[in-house]
Every structure is written in structure tokens, then in C-alpha cells.
PDB file of C-alpha atoms in Angstrom:
ATOM      1  CA  MET D1464     103.624 101.453  95.995  1.00 78.00           C
ATOM      2  CA  THR D1465     102.969 102.777  92.479  1.00 82.00           C
ATOM      3  CA  ASP D1466     102.102  99.342  91.140  1.00 82.00           C
ATOM      4  CA  TRP D1467      99.907  98.606  94.173  1.00 86.00           C
ATOM      5  CA  LEU D1468      97.968 101.852  93.690  1.00 85.00           C
ATOM      6  CA  SER D1469      97.599 101.069  89.993  1.00 84.00           C
ATOM      7  CA  ARG D1470      96.154  97.640  90.715  1.00 83.00           C
ATOM      8  CA  MET D1471      93.818  99.057  93.359  1.00 82.00           C
ATOM      9  CA  PHE D1472      92.398 102.047  91.490  1.00 82.00           C
ATOM     10  CA  VAL D1473      92.899 101.432  87.755  1.00 84.00           C
ATOM     11  CA  ARG D1474      90.775  98.772  86.113  1.00 83.00           C
ATOM     12  CA  ASP D1475      92.685  96.931  83.354  1.00 80.00           C
ATOM     13  CA  TYR D1476      95.794  98.878  84.385  1.00 78.00           C
ATOM     14  CA  GLY D1477      97.947  96.988  81.877  1.00 81.00           C
ATOM     15  CA  ARG D1478      96.038  98.312  78.827  1.00 79.00           C
ATOM     16  CA  VAL D1479      97.860 101.643  78.737  1.00 76.00           C
ATOM     17  CA  ASN D1480      96.816 102.439  75.145  1.00 69.00           C
ATOM     18  CA  ASP D1481      93.143 102.393  76.105  1.00 73.00           C
ATOM     19  CA  PRO D1482      91.827 105.987  76.540  1.00 72.00           C
ATOM     20  CA  GLY D1483      89.669 104.948  79.510  1.00 77.00           C
ATOM     21  CA  VAL D1484      92.635 103.401  81.302  1.00 83.00           C
ATOM     22  CA  ARG D1485      94.694 106.564  80.658  1.00 80.00           C
ATOM     23  CA  VAL D1486      91.959 108.662  82.266  1.00 82.00           C
ATOM     24  CA  SER D1487      91.924 106.396  85.328  1.00 86.00           C
ATOM     25  CA  TYR D1488      95.703 106.766  85.685  1.00 87.00           C
ATOM     26  CA  GLY D1489      95.404 110.548  85.365  1.00 86.00           C
ATOM     27  CA  ILE D1490      92.644 110.778  87.966  1.00 86.00           C
ATOM     28  CA  MET D1491      94.594 108.587  90.382  1.00 89.00           C
ATOM     29  CA  ALA D1492      97.739 110.707  89.949  1.00 89.00           C
ATOM     30  CA  GLY D1493      95.746 113.897  90.414  1.00 87.00           C
ATOM     31  CA  VAL D1494      94.003 112.772  93.606  1.00 89.00           C
ATOM     32  CA  VAL D1495      97.235 111.475  95.169  1.00 91.00           C
ATOM     33  CA  GLY D1496      98.990 114.744  94.335  1.00 90.00           C
ATOM     34  CA  ILE D1497      96.193 116.933  95.720  1.00 90.00           C
ATOM     35  CA  VAL D1498      96.071 115.085  99.047  1.00 91.00           C
ATOM     36  CA  LEU D1499      99.837 115.112  99.610  1.00 90.00           C
ATOM     37  CA  ASN D1500     100.428 118.683  98.443  1.00 87.00           C
ATOM     38  CA  VAL D1501      97.629 120.166 100.574  1.00 90.00           C
ATOM     39  CA  ALA D1502      98.959 118.313 103.618  1.00 90.00           C
ATOM     40  CA  LEU D1503     102.511 119.555 102.958  1.00 87.00           C
ATOM     41  CA  CYS D1504     101.300 123.119 102.358  1.00 87.00           C
ATOM     42  CA  VAL D1505      99.455 123.251 105.699  1.00 88.00           C
ATOM     43  CA  ALA D1506     102.378 121.767 107.640  1.00 87.00           C
ATOM     44  CA  LYS D1507     105.019 124.013 106.032  1.00 82.00           C
ATOM     45  CA  ALA D1508     102.923 127.155 106.374  1.00 85.00           C
ATOM     46  CA  ALA D1509     102.463 126.483 110.101  1.00 85.00           C
ATOM     47  CA  VAL D1510     106.149 125.938 110.862  1.00 82.00           C
ATOM     48  CA  GLY D1511     107.239 128.675 108.430  1.00 79.00           C
ATOM     49  CA  VAL D1512     105.086 131.316 110.086  1.00 81.00           C
ATOM     50  CA  ALA D1513     106.195 130.145 113.540  1.00 79.00           C
ATOM     51  CA  ALA D1514     109.854 130.313 112.491  1.00 73.00           C
ATOM     52  CA  GLY D1515     109.475 133.619 110.627  1.00 74.00           C
ATOM     53  CA  SER D1516     111.008 132.153 107.472  1.00 70.00           C
ATOM     54  CA  VAL D1517     110.004 133.608 104.099  1.00 68.00           C
ATOM     55  CA  SER D1518     111.684 130.762 102.219  1.00 65.00           C
ATOM     56  CA  ILE D1519     109.712 128.099 104.118  1.00 73.00           C
ATOM     57  CA  VAL D1520     106.444 129.982 103.634  1.00 78.00           C
ATOM     58  CA  ALA D1521     107.317 130.341  99.942  1.00 71.00           C
ATOM     59  CA  ASP D1522     107.913 126.593  99.831  1.00 71.00           C
ATOM     60  CA  ALA D1523     104.433 126.114 101.337  1.00 80.00           C
ATOM     61  CA  VAL D1524     102.920 128.360  98.648  1.00 76.00           C
ATOM     62  CA  ASN D1525     104.774 126.284  96.081  1.00 73.00           C
ATOM     63  CA  ASN D1526     103.042 123.160  97.423  1.00 79.00           C
ATOM     64  CA  LEU D1527      99.680 124.915  97.180  1.00 77.00           C
ATOM     65  CA  SER D1528     100.400 125.719  93.541  1.00 73.00           C
ATOM     66  CA  ASP D1529     101.347 122.058  93.066  1.00 79.00           C
ATOM     67  CA  ALA D1530      97.898 121.071  94.365  1.00 82.00           C
ATOM     68  CA  SER D1531      96.397 123.467  91.817  1.00 75.00           C
ATOM     69  CA  SER D1532      98.531 121.809  89.146  1.00 75.00           C
ATOM     70  CA  ASN D1533      97.182 118.414  90.208  1.00 81.00           C
ATOM     71  CA  ILE D1534      93.632 119.719  89.827  1.00 82.00           C
ATOM     72  CA  VAL D1535      94.540 120.927  86.334  1.00 78.00           C
ATOM     73  CA  THR D1536      96.020 117.505  85.562  1.00 77.00           C
ATOM     74  CA  LEU D1537      92.883 115.720  86.738  1.00 79.00           C
ATOM     75  CA  THR D1538      90.647 118.073  84.747  1.00 80.00           C
ATOM     76  CA  GLY D1539      92.827 117.728  81.661  1.00 79.00           C
ATOM     77  CA  PHE D1540      92.570 113.940  81.677  1.00 79.00           C
ATOM     78  CA  LYS D1541      88.783 114.123  82.120  1.00 78.00           C
ATOM     79  CA  LEU D1542      88.355 116.583  79.240  1.00 79.00           C
ATOM     80  CA  ALA D1543      90.728 114.575  77.043  1.00 77.00           C
ATOM     81  CA  SER D1544      88.517 111.513  77.521  1.00 75.00           C
ATOM     82  CA  LYS D1545      85.515 113.195  75.848  1.00 80.00           C
ATOM     83  CA  PRO D1546      84.472 111.200  72.764  1.00 78.00           C
ATOM     84  CA  ALA D1547      84.846 112.527  69.253  1.00 79.00           C
ATOM     85  CA  ASP D1548      82.074 114.722  67.890  1.00 80.00           C
ATOM     86  CA  SER D1549      81.257 116.510  64.633  1.00 80.00           C
ATOM     87  CA  GLY D1550      83.493 119.433  65.527  1.00 82.00           C
ATOM     88  CA  HIS D1551      86.366 117.264  66.788  1.00 81.00           C
ATOM     89  CA  PRO D1552      86.349 114.051  64.729  1.00 80.00           C
ATOM     90  CA  TYR D1553      89.642 112.881  66.260  1.00 77.00           C
ATOM     91  CA  GLY D1554      88.554 113.404  69.851  1.00 78.00           C
ATOM     92  CA  HIS D1555      89.714 115.848  72.523  1.00 80.00           C
ATOM     93  CA  GLY D1556      93.052 114.274  73.455  1.00 77.00           C
ATOM     94  CA  ARG D1557      94.993 117.532  73.118  1.00 80.00           C
ATOM     95  CA  PHE D1558      93.296 118.762  76.287  1.00 82.00           C
ATOM     96  CA  GLU D1559      95.969 116.717  78.063  1.00 76.00           C
ATOM     97  CA  TYR D1560      98.680 118.729  76.340  1.00 80.00           C
ATOM     98  CA  LEU D1561      96.884 121.939  77.334  1.00 83.00           C
ATOM     99  CA  ALA D1562      96.806 120.722  80.948  1.00 79.00           C
ATOM    100  CA  GLY D1563     100.554 120.181  80.809  1.00 77.00           C
ATOM    101  CA  LEU D1564     101.025 123.712  79.505  1.00 83.00           C
ATOM    102  CA  VAL D1565      98.911 125.156  82.324  1.00 82.00           C
ATOM    103  CA  VAL D1566     100.985 123.238  84.880  1.00 77.00           C
ATOM    104  CA  ALA D1567     104.164 124.655  83.329  1.00 81.00           C
ATOM    105  CA  VAL D1568     102.788 128.209  83.441  1.00 85.00           C
ATOM    106  CA  LEU D1569     101.818 127.778  87.110  1.00 79.00           C
ATOM    107  CA  VAL D1570     105.342 126.594  87.933  1.00 78.00           C
ATOM    108  CA  THR D1571     106.752 129.654  86.172  1.00 85.00           C
ATOM    109  CA  ALA D1572     104.411 132.004  88.069  1.00 84.00           C
ATOM    110  CA  VAL D1573     105.444 130.447  91.390  1.00 77.00           C
ATOM    111  CA  GLY D1574     109.087 131.039  90.457  1.00 82.00           C
ATOM    112  CA  PHE D1575     108.426 134.756  89.968  1.00 86.00           C
ATOM    113  CA  GLU D1576     106.594 134.979  93.304  1.00 79.00           C
ATOM    114  CA  ILE D1577     109.363 133.211  95.236  1.00 78.00           C
ATOM    115  CA  ILE D1578     111.970 135.529  93.681  1.00 85.00           C
ATOM    116  CA  ARG D1579     109.918 138.542  94.790  1.00 83.00           C
ATOM    117  CA  GLY D1580     109.719 137.224  98.363  1.00 77.00           C
ATOM    118  CA  GLY D1581     113.436 136.426  98.443  1.00 79.00           C
ATOM    119  CA  ILE D1582     114.439 139.910  97.288  1.00 86.00           C
ATOM    120  CA  SER D1583     112.137 141.428  99.904  1.00 81.00           C
ATOM    121  CA  ARG D1584     113.797 139.391 102.689  1.00 76.00           C
ATOM    122  CA  ILE D1585     117.301 140.260 101.428  1.00 82.00           C
ATOM    123  CA  ILE D1586     116.427 143.941 101.704  1.00 84.00           C
ATOM    124  CA  ASP D1587     114.844 143.491 105.137  1.00 80.00           C
ATOM    125  CA  PRO D1588     116.462 140.387 106.758  1.00 74.00           C
ATOM    126  CA  GLU D1589     114.964 138.718 109.820  1.00 67.00           C
ATOM    127  CA  PRO D1590     116.294 135.825 111.933  1.00 66.00           C
ATOM    128  CA  VAL D1591     114.875 132.355 111.331  1.00 63.00           C
ATOM    129  CA  GLU D1592     114.015 130.148 114.298  1.00 66.00           C
ATOM    130  CA  VAL D1593     114.964 126.531 113.659  1.00 68.00           C
ATOM    131  CA  SER D1594     112.908 124.092 115.736  1.00 74.00           C
ATOM    132  CA  LEU D1595     112.407 120.345 115.870  1.00 79.00           C
ATOM    133  CA  PRO D1596     108.924 120.548 114.262  1.00 77.00           C
ATOM    134  CA  LEU D1597     110.440 122.544 111.394  1.00 75.00           C
ATOM    135  CA  LEU D1598     113.155 119.941 110.819  1.00 82.00           C
ATOM    136  CA  VAL D1599     110.643 117.064 110.935  1.00 84.00           C
ATOM    137  CA  VAL D1600     108.224 118.754 108.513  1.00 82.00           C
ATOM    138  CA  MET D1601     110.959 119.656 106.041  1.00 82.00           C
ATOM    139  CA  LEU D1602     112.481 116.160 106.086  1.00 89.00           C
ATOM    140  CA  LEU D1603     109.048 114.574 105.625  1.00 88.00           C
ATOM    141  CA  SER D1604     108.417 116.984 102.752  1.00 86.00           C
ATOM    142  CA  ILE D1605     111.636 115.972 101.023  1.00 91.00           C
ATOM    143  CA  ALA D1606     110.757 112.285 101.374  1.00 93.00           C
ATOM    144  CA  ALA D1607     107.169 112.820 100.170  1.00 91.00           C
ATOM    145  CA  LYS D1608     108.246 114.853  97.149  1.00 89.00           C
ATOM    146  CA  ALA D1609     110.928 112.316  96.216  1.00 93.00           C
ATOM    147  CA  TRP D1610     108.248 109.622  96.222  1.00 93.00           C
ATOM    148  CA  MET D1611     105.883 111.804  94.160  1.00 92.00           C
ATOM    149  CA  MET D1612     108.662 112.386  91.630  1.00 92.00           C
ATOM    150  CA  SER D1613     109.154 108.633  91.270  1.00 93.00           C
ATOM    151  CA  PHE D1614     105.387 108.030  91.226  1.00 92.00           C
ATOM    152  CA  ASN D1615     104.656 110.533  88.442  1.00 90.00           C
ATOM    153  CA  THR D1616     107.736 109.539  86.465  1.00 92.00           C
ATOM    154  CA  LYS D1617     106.653 105.883  86.403  1.00 91.00           C
ATOM    155  CA  LEU D1618     103.072 106.739  85.457  1.00 90.00           C
ATOM    156  CA  GLY D1619     104.214 109.278  82.865  1.00 87.00           C
ATOM    157  CA  ASP D1620     106.485 106.696  81.219  1.00 88.00           C
ATOM    158  CA  ARG D1621     103.800 104.021  81.454  1.00 88.00           C
ATOM    159  CA  ILE D1622     101.105 105.994  79.625  1.00 84.00           C
ATOM    160  CA  GLU D1623     103.460 108.369  77.728  1.00 79.00           C
ATOM    161  CA  SER D1624     101.981 111.492  79.338  1.00 82.00           C
ATOM    162  CA  GLU D1625     103.654 114.899  78.962  1.00 75.00           C
ATOM    163  CA  THR D1626     101.447 116.215  81.773  1.00 78.00           C
ATOM    164  CA  LEU D1627     102.616 113.646  84.316  1.00 86.00           C
ATOM    165  CA  ALA D1628     106.201 114.089  83.140  1.00 83.00           C
ATOM    166  CA  ALA D1629     105.874 117.826  83.870  1.00 78.00           C
ATOM    167  CA  THR D1630     104.404 117.033  87.295  1.00 83.00           C
ATOM    168  CA  ALA D1631     107.330 114.703  88.030  1.00 87.00           C
ATOM    169  CA  ILE D1632     109.835 117.441  87.145  1.00 83.00           C
ATOM    170  CA  ASP D1633     107.947 119.849  89.405  1.00 79.00           C
ATOM    171  CA  SER D1634     108.256 117.350  92.267  1.00 86.00           C
ATOM    172  CA  ARG D1635     111.979 116.998  91.561  1.00 85.00           C
ATOM    173  CA  ASN D1636     112.307 120.776  91.783  1.00 79.00           C
ATOM    174  CA  ASP D1637     110.547 120.680  95.151  1.00 81.00           C
ATOM    175  CA  VAL D1638     113.034 118.133  96.484  1.00 87.00           C
ATOM    176  CA  ILE D1639     115.935 120.366  95.474  1.00 81.00           C
ATOM    177  CA  THR D1640     114.383 123.605  96.710  1.00 75.00           C
ATOM    178  CA  THR D1641     113.188 122.212 100.050  1.00 78.00           C
ATOM    179  CA  THR D1642     116.631 120.729 100.676  1.00 84.00           C
ATOM    180  CA  ALA D1643     118.228 124.108  99.909  1.00 78.00           C
ATOM    181  CA  VAL D1644     115.825 125.906 102.255  1.00 74.00           C
ATOM    182  CA  LEU D1645     116.526 123.423 105.055  1.00 80.00           C
ATOM    183  CA  VAL D1646     120.313 123.657 104.631  1.00 82.00           C
ATOM    184  CA  CYS D1647     120.224 127.458 104.656  1.00 77.00           C
ATOM    185  CA  ALA D1648     118.032 127.465 107.761  1.00 74.00           C
ATOM    186  CA  LEU D1649     120.537 125.235 109.571  1.00 81.00           C
ATOM    187  CA  VAL D1650     123.483 127.365 108.420  1.00 81.00           C
ATOM    188  CA  SER D1651     121.712 130.493 109.670  1.00 75.00           C
ATOM    189  CA  ARG D1652     120.980 128.797 112.991  1.00 74.00           C
ATOM    190  CA  PHE D1653     124.577 127.778 113.706  1.00 78.00           C
ATOM    191  CA  THR D1654     126.520 130.610 112.064  1.00 78.00           C
ATOM    192  CA  GLY D1655     124.242 133.598 112.454  1.00 72.00           C
ATOM    193  CA  LEU D1656     124.400 134.332 108.714  1.00 74.00           C
ATOM    194  CA  GLU D1657     121.026 135.527 107.385  1.00 72.00           C
ATOM    195  CA  LEU D1658     120.702 133.355 104.280  1.00 75.00           C
ATOM    196  CA  ASP D1659     116.905 133.005 104.256  1.00 72.00           C
ATOM    197  CA  GLY D1660     116.334 135.691 101.614  1.00 78.00           C
ATOM    198  CA  TRP D1661     119.194 134.442  99.431  1.00 81.00           C
ATOM    199  CA  ALA D1662     117.848 130.892  99.682  1.00 76.00           C
ATOM    200  CA  GLY D1663     114.414 132.125  98.621  1.00 76.00           C
ATOM    201  CA  LEU D1664     115.967 133.988  95.676  1.00 83.00           C
ATOM    202  CA  ALA D1665     117.957 130.940  94.553  1.00 81.00           C
ATOM    203  CA  VAL D1666     114.900 128.692  94.891  1.00 77.00           C
ATOM    204  CA  GLY D1667     112.828 131.161  92.882  1.00 82.00           C
ATOM    205  CA  ILE D1668     115.340 131.361  90.043  1.00 86.00           C
ATOM    206  CA  PHE D1669     115.613 127.570  89.885  1.00 80.00           C
ATOM    207  CA  VAL D1670     111.823 127.136  89.794  1.00 78.00           C
ATOM    208  CA  LEU D1671     111.474 129.882  87.168  1.00 85.00           C
ATOM    209  CA  VAL D1672     114.053 128.333  84.838  1.00 85.00           C
ATOM    210  CA  SER D1673     112.461 124.892  85.230  1.00 78.00           C
ATOM    211  CA  GLY D1674     109.025 126.366  84.551  1.00 80.00           C
ATOM    212  CA  LEU D1675     110.178 128.035  81.336  1.00 86.00           C
ATOM    213  CA  ALA D1676     111.737 124.748  80.189  1.00 83.00           C
ATOM    214  CA  LEU D1677     108.450 122.966  80.906  1.00 79.00           C
ATOM    215  CA  VAL D1678     106.542 125.581  78.892  1.00 85.00           C
ATOM    216  CA  ARG D1679     108.812 124.889  75.927  1.00 84.00           C
ATOM    217  CA  ASP D1680     108.405 121.115  76.239  1.00 79.00           C
ATOM    218  CA  THR D1681     104.602 121.226  76.562  1.00 79.00           C
ATOM    219  CA  VAL D1682     104.091 123.745  73.747  1.00 84.00           C
ATOM    220  CA  ASN D1683     105.900 121.566  71.181  1.00 81.00           C
ATOM    221  CA  PRO D1684     103.175 118.881  70.896  1.00 80.00           C
ATOM    222  CA  LEU D1685     100.537 121.575  70.486  1.00 80.00           C
ATOM    223  CA  LEU D1686     102.500 123.220  67.673  1.00 80.00           C
ATOM    224  CA  GLY D1687     102.899 119.914  65.844  1.00 76.00           C
ATOM    225  CA  GLU D1688     106.430 118.617  66.375  1.00 78.00           C
ATOM    226  CA  ALA D1689     107.777 115.796  64.239  1.00 82.00           C
ATOM    227  CA  PRO D1690     107.309 112.244  65.558  1.00 85.00           C
ATOM    228  CA  SER D1691     110.310 110.506  67.024  1.00 86.00           C
ATOM    229  CA  GLN D1692     112.529 108.601  64.646  1.00 90.00           C
ATOM    230  CA  GLU D1693     111.949 105.537  66.803  1.00 90.00           C
ATOM    231  CA  MET D1694     108.204 105.743  66.141  1.00 90.00           C
ATOM    232  CA  VAL D1695     108.729 106.224  62.397  1.00 93.00           C
ATOM    233  CA  ASP D1696     111.155 103.288  62.214  1.00 93.00           C
ATOM    234  CA  ARG D1697     108.781 101.037  64.138  1.00 93.00           C
ATOM    235  CA  VAL D1698     105.836 101.705  61.824  1.00 95.00           C
ATOM    236  CA  VAL D1699     108.004 101.276  58.723  1.00 95.00           C
ATOM    237  CA  ALA D1700     109.411  98.005  60.084  1.00 94.00           C
ATOM    238  CA  LEU D1701     105.931  96.613  60.752  1.00 94.00           C
ATOM    239  CA  VAL D1702     104.825  97.444  57.221  1.00 95.00           C
ATOM    240  CA  LEU D1703     107.940  96.033  55.551  1.00 94.00           C
ATOM    241  CA  ALA D1704     107.812  92.855  57.643  1.00 93.00           C
ATOM    242  CA  THR D1705     104.705  91.754  55.753  1.00 92.00           C
ATOM    243  CA  PRO D1706     105.221  89.435  52.738  1.00 93.00           C
ATOM    244  CA  GLY D1707     104.252  91.140  49.502  1.00 92.00           C
ATOM    245  CA  ILE D1708     105.293  94.640  50.558  1.00 94.00           C
ATOM    246  CA  LEU D1709     108.152  95.954  48.424  1.00 92.00           C
ATOM    247  CA  GLY D1710     108.565  99.363  50.057  1.00 92.00           C
ATOM    248  CA  VAL D1711     106.871 102.148  51.948  1.00 94.00           C
ATOM    249  CA  HIS D1712     107.040 105.916  51.580  1.00 93.00           C
ATOM    250  CA  ASP D1713     105.218 109.172  52.364  1.00 92.00           C
ATOM    251  CA  LEU D1714     104.577 108.167  55.971  1.00 94.00           C
ATOM    252  CA  MET D1715     102.803 110.932  57.896  1.00 93.00           C
ATOM    253  CA  ILE D1716     101.927 110.706  61.596  1.00 92.00           C
ATOM    254  CA  HIS D1717      99.451 113.159  63.121  1.00 89.00           C
ATOM    255  CA  ASP D1718      99.174 113.536  66.887  1.00 86.00           C
ATOM    256  CA  TYR D1719      95.714 114.370  68.258  1.00 84.00           C
ATOM    257  CA  GLY D1720      96.664 113.636  71.847  1.00 78.00           C
ATOM    258  CA  PRO D1721      98.244 110.755  73.781  1.00 71.00           C
ATOM    259  CA  GLY D1722      96.896 107.464  72.469  1.00 68.00           C
ATOM    260  CA  ARG D1723      95.274 109.237  69.521  1.00 79.00           C
ATOM    261  CA  LYS D1724      97.794 109.120  66.701  1.00 87.00           C
ATOM    262  CA  VAL D1725      96.635 108.802  63.089  1.00 91.00           C
ATOM    263  CA  ALA D1726      98.991 107.914  60.235  1.00 94.00           C
ATOM    264  CA  SER D1727      98.956 107.361  56.489  1.00 94.00           C
ATOM    265  CA  ALA D1728     101.528 105.893  54.114  1.00 95.00           C
ATOM    266  CA  HIS D1729     101.992 104.474  50.622  1.00 95.00           C
ATOM    267  CA  ALA D1730     102.822 100.763  50.509  1.00 95.00           C
ATOM    268  CA  GLU D1731     104.438  99.425  47.331  1.00 94.00           C
ATOM    269  CA  MET D1732     103.226  96.073  45.997  1.00 94.00           C
ATOM    270  CA  ASP D1733     103.712  94.021  42.843  1.00 93.00           C
ATOM    271  CA  SER D1734     101.336  95.385  40.188  1.00 91.00           C
ATOM    272  CA  ARG D1735     100.330  91.807  39.336  1.00 91.00           C
ATOM    273  CA  THR D1736      98.835  91.331  42.820  1.00 92.00           C
ATOM    274  CA  SER D1737      95.052  91.006  42.722  1.00 93.00           C
ATOM    275  CA  LEU D1738      92.957  93.812  44.205  1.00 92.00           C
ATOM    276  CA  LEU D1739      91.451  91.454  46.779  1.00 94.00           C
ATOM    277  CA  THR D1740      94.866  90.196  47.911  1.00 94.00           C
ATOM    278  CA  ALA D1741      96.257  93.721  48.157  1.00 94.00           C
ATOM    279  CA  HIS D1742      93.290  94.877  50.204  1.00 94.00           C
ATOM    280  CA  THR D1743      93.540  91.893  52.569  1.00 94.00           C
ATOM    281  CA  THR D1744      97.291  92.424  53.034  1.00 95.00           C
ATOM    282  CA  LEU D1745      97.024  96.142  53.767  1.00 96.00           C
ATOM    283  CA  ASP D1746      94.057  95.628  56.064  1.00 95.00           C
ATOM    284  CA  GLY D1747      96.072  93.108  58.086  1.00 95.00           C
ATOM    285  CA  ILE D1748      98.998  95.533  58.375  1.00 96.00           C
ATOM    286  CA  GLU D1749      96.707  98.310  59.620  1.00 95.00           C
ATOM    287  CA  ARG D1750      95.290  96.041  62.326  1.00 94.00           C
ATOM    288  CA  ARG D1751      98.770  94.911  63.394  1.00 94.00           C
ATOM    289  CA  VAL D1752     100.107  98.470  63.624  1.00 94.00           C
ATOM    290  CA  ALA D1753      97.049  99.516  65.662  1.00 90.00           C
ATOM    291  CA  PHE D1754      97.506  96.568  68.035  1.00 88.00           C
ATOM    292  CA  GLU D1755     101.257  96.994  68.568  1.00 88.00           C
ATOM    293  CA  THR D1756     101.581 100.798  68.544  1.00 86.00           C
ATOM    294  CA  GLY D1757      98.094 102.219  69.125  1.00 83.00           C
ATOM    295  CA  ILE D1758      98.428 104.196  65.862  1.00 90.00           C
ATOM    296  CA  THR D1759      95.466 104.218  63.450  1.00 91.00           C
ATOM    297  CA  LEU D1760      97.177 103.680  60.100  1.00 94.00           C
ATOM    298  CA  THR D1761      95.667 104.022  56.621  1.00 94.00           C
ATOM    299  CA  LEU D1762      97.677 102.516  53.771  1.00 95.00           C
ATOM    300  CA  HIS D1763      97.466 103.346  50.083  1.00 94.00           C
ATOM    301  CA  CYS D1764      98.625 100.700  47.600  1.00 94.00           C
ATOM    302  CA  ASP D1765     101.205 101.801  45.035  1.00 92.00           C
ATOM    303  CA  PRO D1766     101.447  99.187  42.222  1.00 92.00           C
ATOM    304  CA  ILE D1767     105.041  98.568  41.163  1.00 89.00           C
ATOM    305  CA  ASP D1768     106.219  97.037  37.914  1.00 86.00           C
ATOM    306  CA  VAL D1769     108.772  94.634  39.379  1.00 82.00           C
ATOM    307  CA  SER D1770     110.584  94.402  36.059  1.00 74.00           C
ATOM    308  CA  GLN D1771     111.612  98.026  36.567  1.00 69.00           C
ATOM    309  CA  VAL D1772     112.759  97.657  40.190  1.00 60.00           C
ATOM    310  CA  ARG D1773     116.415  97.221  39.289  1.00 55.00           C
ATOM    311  CA  LYS D1774     116.355 100.435  37.287  1.00 51.00           C
ATOM    312  CA  ARG D1775     115.580 102.658  40.265  1.00 49.00           C
ATOM    313  CA  PRO D1776     116.769 102.973  43.886  1.00 48.00           C
ATOM    314  CA  LYS D1777     115.506 100.244  46.155  1.00 46.00           C
ATOM    315  CA  ALA D1778     112.370 101.214  48.050  1.00 45.00           C
ATOM    316  CA  GLY D1779     111.906 100.542  51.690  1.00 47.00           C
ATOM    317  CA  SER D1780     112.881 103.677  53.553  1.00 45.00           C
ATOM    318  CA  ALA D1781     110.494 106.350  54.634  1.00 45.00           C
ATOM    319  CA  PRO D1782     111.175 109.987  55.399  1.00 45.00           C
ATOM    320  CA  ALA D1783     110.510 111.218  58.894  1.00 44.00           C
ATOM    321  CA  GLY D1784     106.788 111.781  59.068  1.00 46.00           C
ATOM    322  CA  ARG D1785     105.134 114.993  60.037  1.00 46.00           C
ATOM    323  CA  ARG D1786     102.478 115.495  62.593  1.00 46.00           C
ATOM    324  CA  LYS D1787     100.162 118.412  62.945  1.00 46.00           C
TER     325      LYS D1787
END
């Protein structure tokens, strides 16, 4: 289904490093999420009110907040696609990271609200009426959220999006919480134990903890975390694979948003190499790195007296780059 939707609604869906294609993926994910979450919210609210269940109504509110998160996701992708200008020469890609942070904060806020409702029901318990419509709606919700988790996970991995990864985790939380609410409703129905408030409290704590973890994960790119060692090793390997390159050092990778990484490094070459040859070699490496990784790399040539190579440690390794 995910691949079919991608082919239907994303032009050039295979070019995941293209900013325009990323925006199309983000818009598609946002629209799908809004439609499904609004439908689930309406259905759960109806059966929750009819059954007198605070945990089911809280689950409906959670779906409404998910729809809000999808709107934030859609808006974030649109803003991130704005071209560079004089004030933002590297574009507006970090809007996508901001969207992910907003989603994480919304998840956290929902966790607090569900905890409040659960405590209120524990203090003043009321019986929950379990009906066939309630069971059908809750089971459909679990299935829909499981699919949305898979959908957003695949898209998030495909375009390396922190925002969609956060949305996928939120959907996973919904699967767990809705299952817990349904189980507690059935236990209450057949045993007479009033577990609705306790289920709401447990759901709220779980959502709150997940939300705080998402906040941490989405703040890191904004603060300027170091690039992955895998990314550093890949860039270094591409540079060193070129004939004429003796070593590479001082690699720095700066992240200005998904698909907008800029890097610089010093490439060591034989000092007897002509200026024209050195320029042609480094220019070719920059194009290759851009094609294979999407990183805009600028290389500086460090001339090396090869007669002195044996007198110093062999070049070729690069320290983990920084990104800001």
C-alpha cells in the first residue's frame, strides 16, 4: 500500500534526495494521517461517550491531537521547501526539525491530559458499557494505527525524516494504548473490576514518557549533534577511493535540514601535481559525493611532499566531523 500510494501521489518518488520529492512525501503522509485520525477520533468519541468510558474518550482526544500533529508535519515540509534567500543562504530545511519538535510536544501534552482524566476517574469510578460497536471501533483503530506506524516508518526511513519517524512512534504508542484500553474494558465487563481510570492513567504515563523521549530526539538535530560515524566513513571512503588522493582530514559536516548537508575537508595530494590536475580531481570528487550522498562537499587541497611521507603517520583517517 505504501509503495502504491508513493507511485500514485509522488512524482519521481525514487529521487528521495530531491527536496521537491521530499515535500511530496511529507504532504502525502500528512494528508493520509489527517483523514485517518479524524475518522478514528469521531468513531471513538461516539462509542466512548455512549459507553461512559473516560479512557476511550481520552483515546479519541489522542487521535485528534494526532491529526493536529499531521497538520504540523504537512506545514513543516512545506516551509522546509522554501528556497534559500539572503537571510537563509542554506535554505529553510530545519523547519522540518521544528515540525518534529512540535509533534513531540503535542504528544507530551496529550500524555498529561490523559493522566489527569485517569486520576479523575480513579477518584470517581463509573461502570463502562462494552458493546459490539465499541469492540468493532477499537479493533479497527488498532489495525489502522498499526498500518500508519508501518506507513510512516517506511517513509521516514526512505527520506530520512525525523518528523515522520516521530509520527510513526506516536502511531505505535496508539496501538499499545488502544489495546490496553480495550483489554481493560473487557476485564471490567466480565469481572466487575473498575479498571477504566487505571487504564487511562497507565496510557497517560506511557504517552508522556514517549513524548519526552521524542522531544529529546527531535531537539538534538536543532542543537547540532555530531554526524553519524557511518556518514563520516562514507564520505572519507569516497574521497580516498580517488587516484591521487593521499589522505583526508578536518572533515566537517553541517546539517541545515534533511537533504541539505554541507561539508568541507582537506584532501592531501602530491605537491608535484599540477594545479589544473588537482582542481579537476577535487571537482570530480565533490560531484561524486553529491551524487551518492546528497552532501555538498568543498575540498581544500593540501600539498604533500611525498619524500617526507614515511617520516610521519600515514594519512587517510578523518576525525568525526561536527555539524552545527
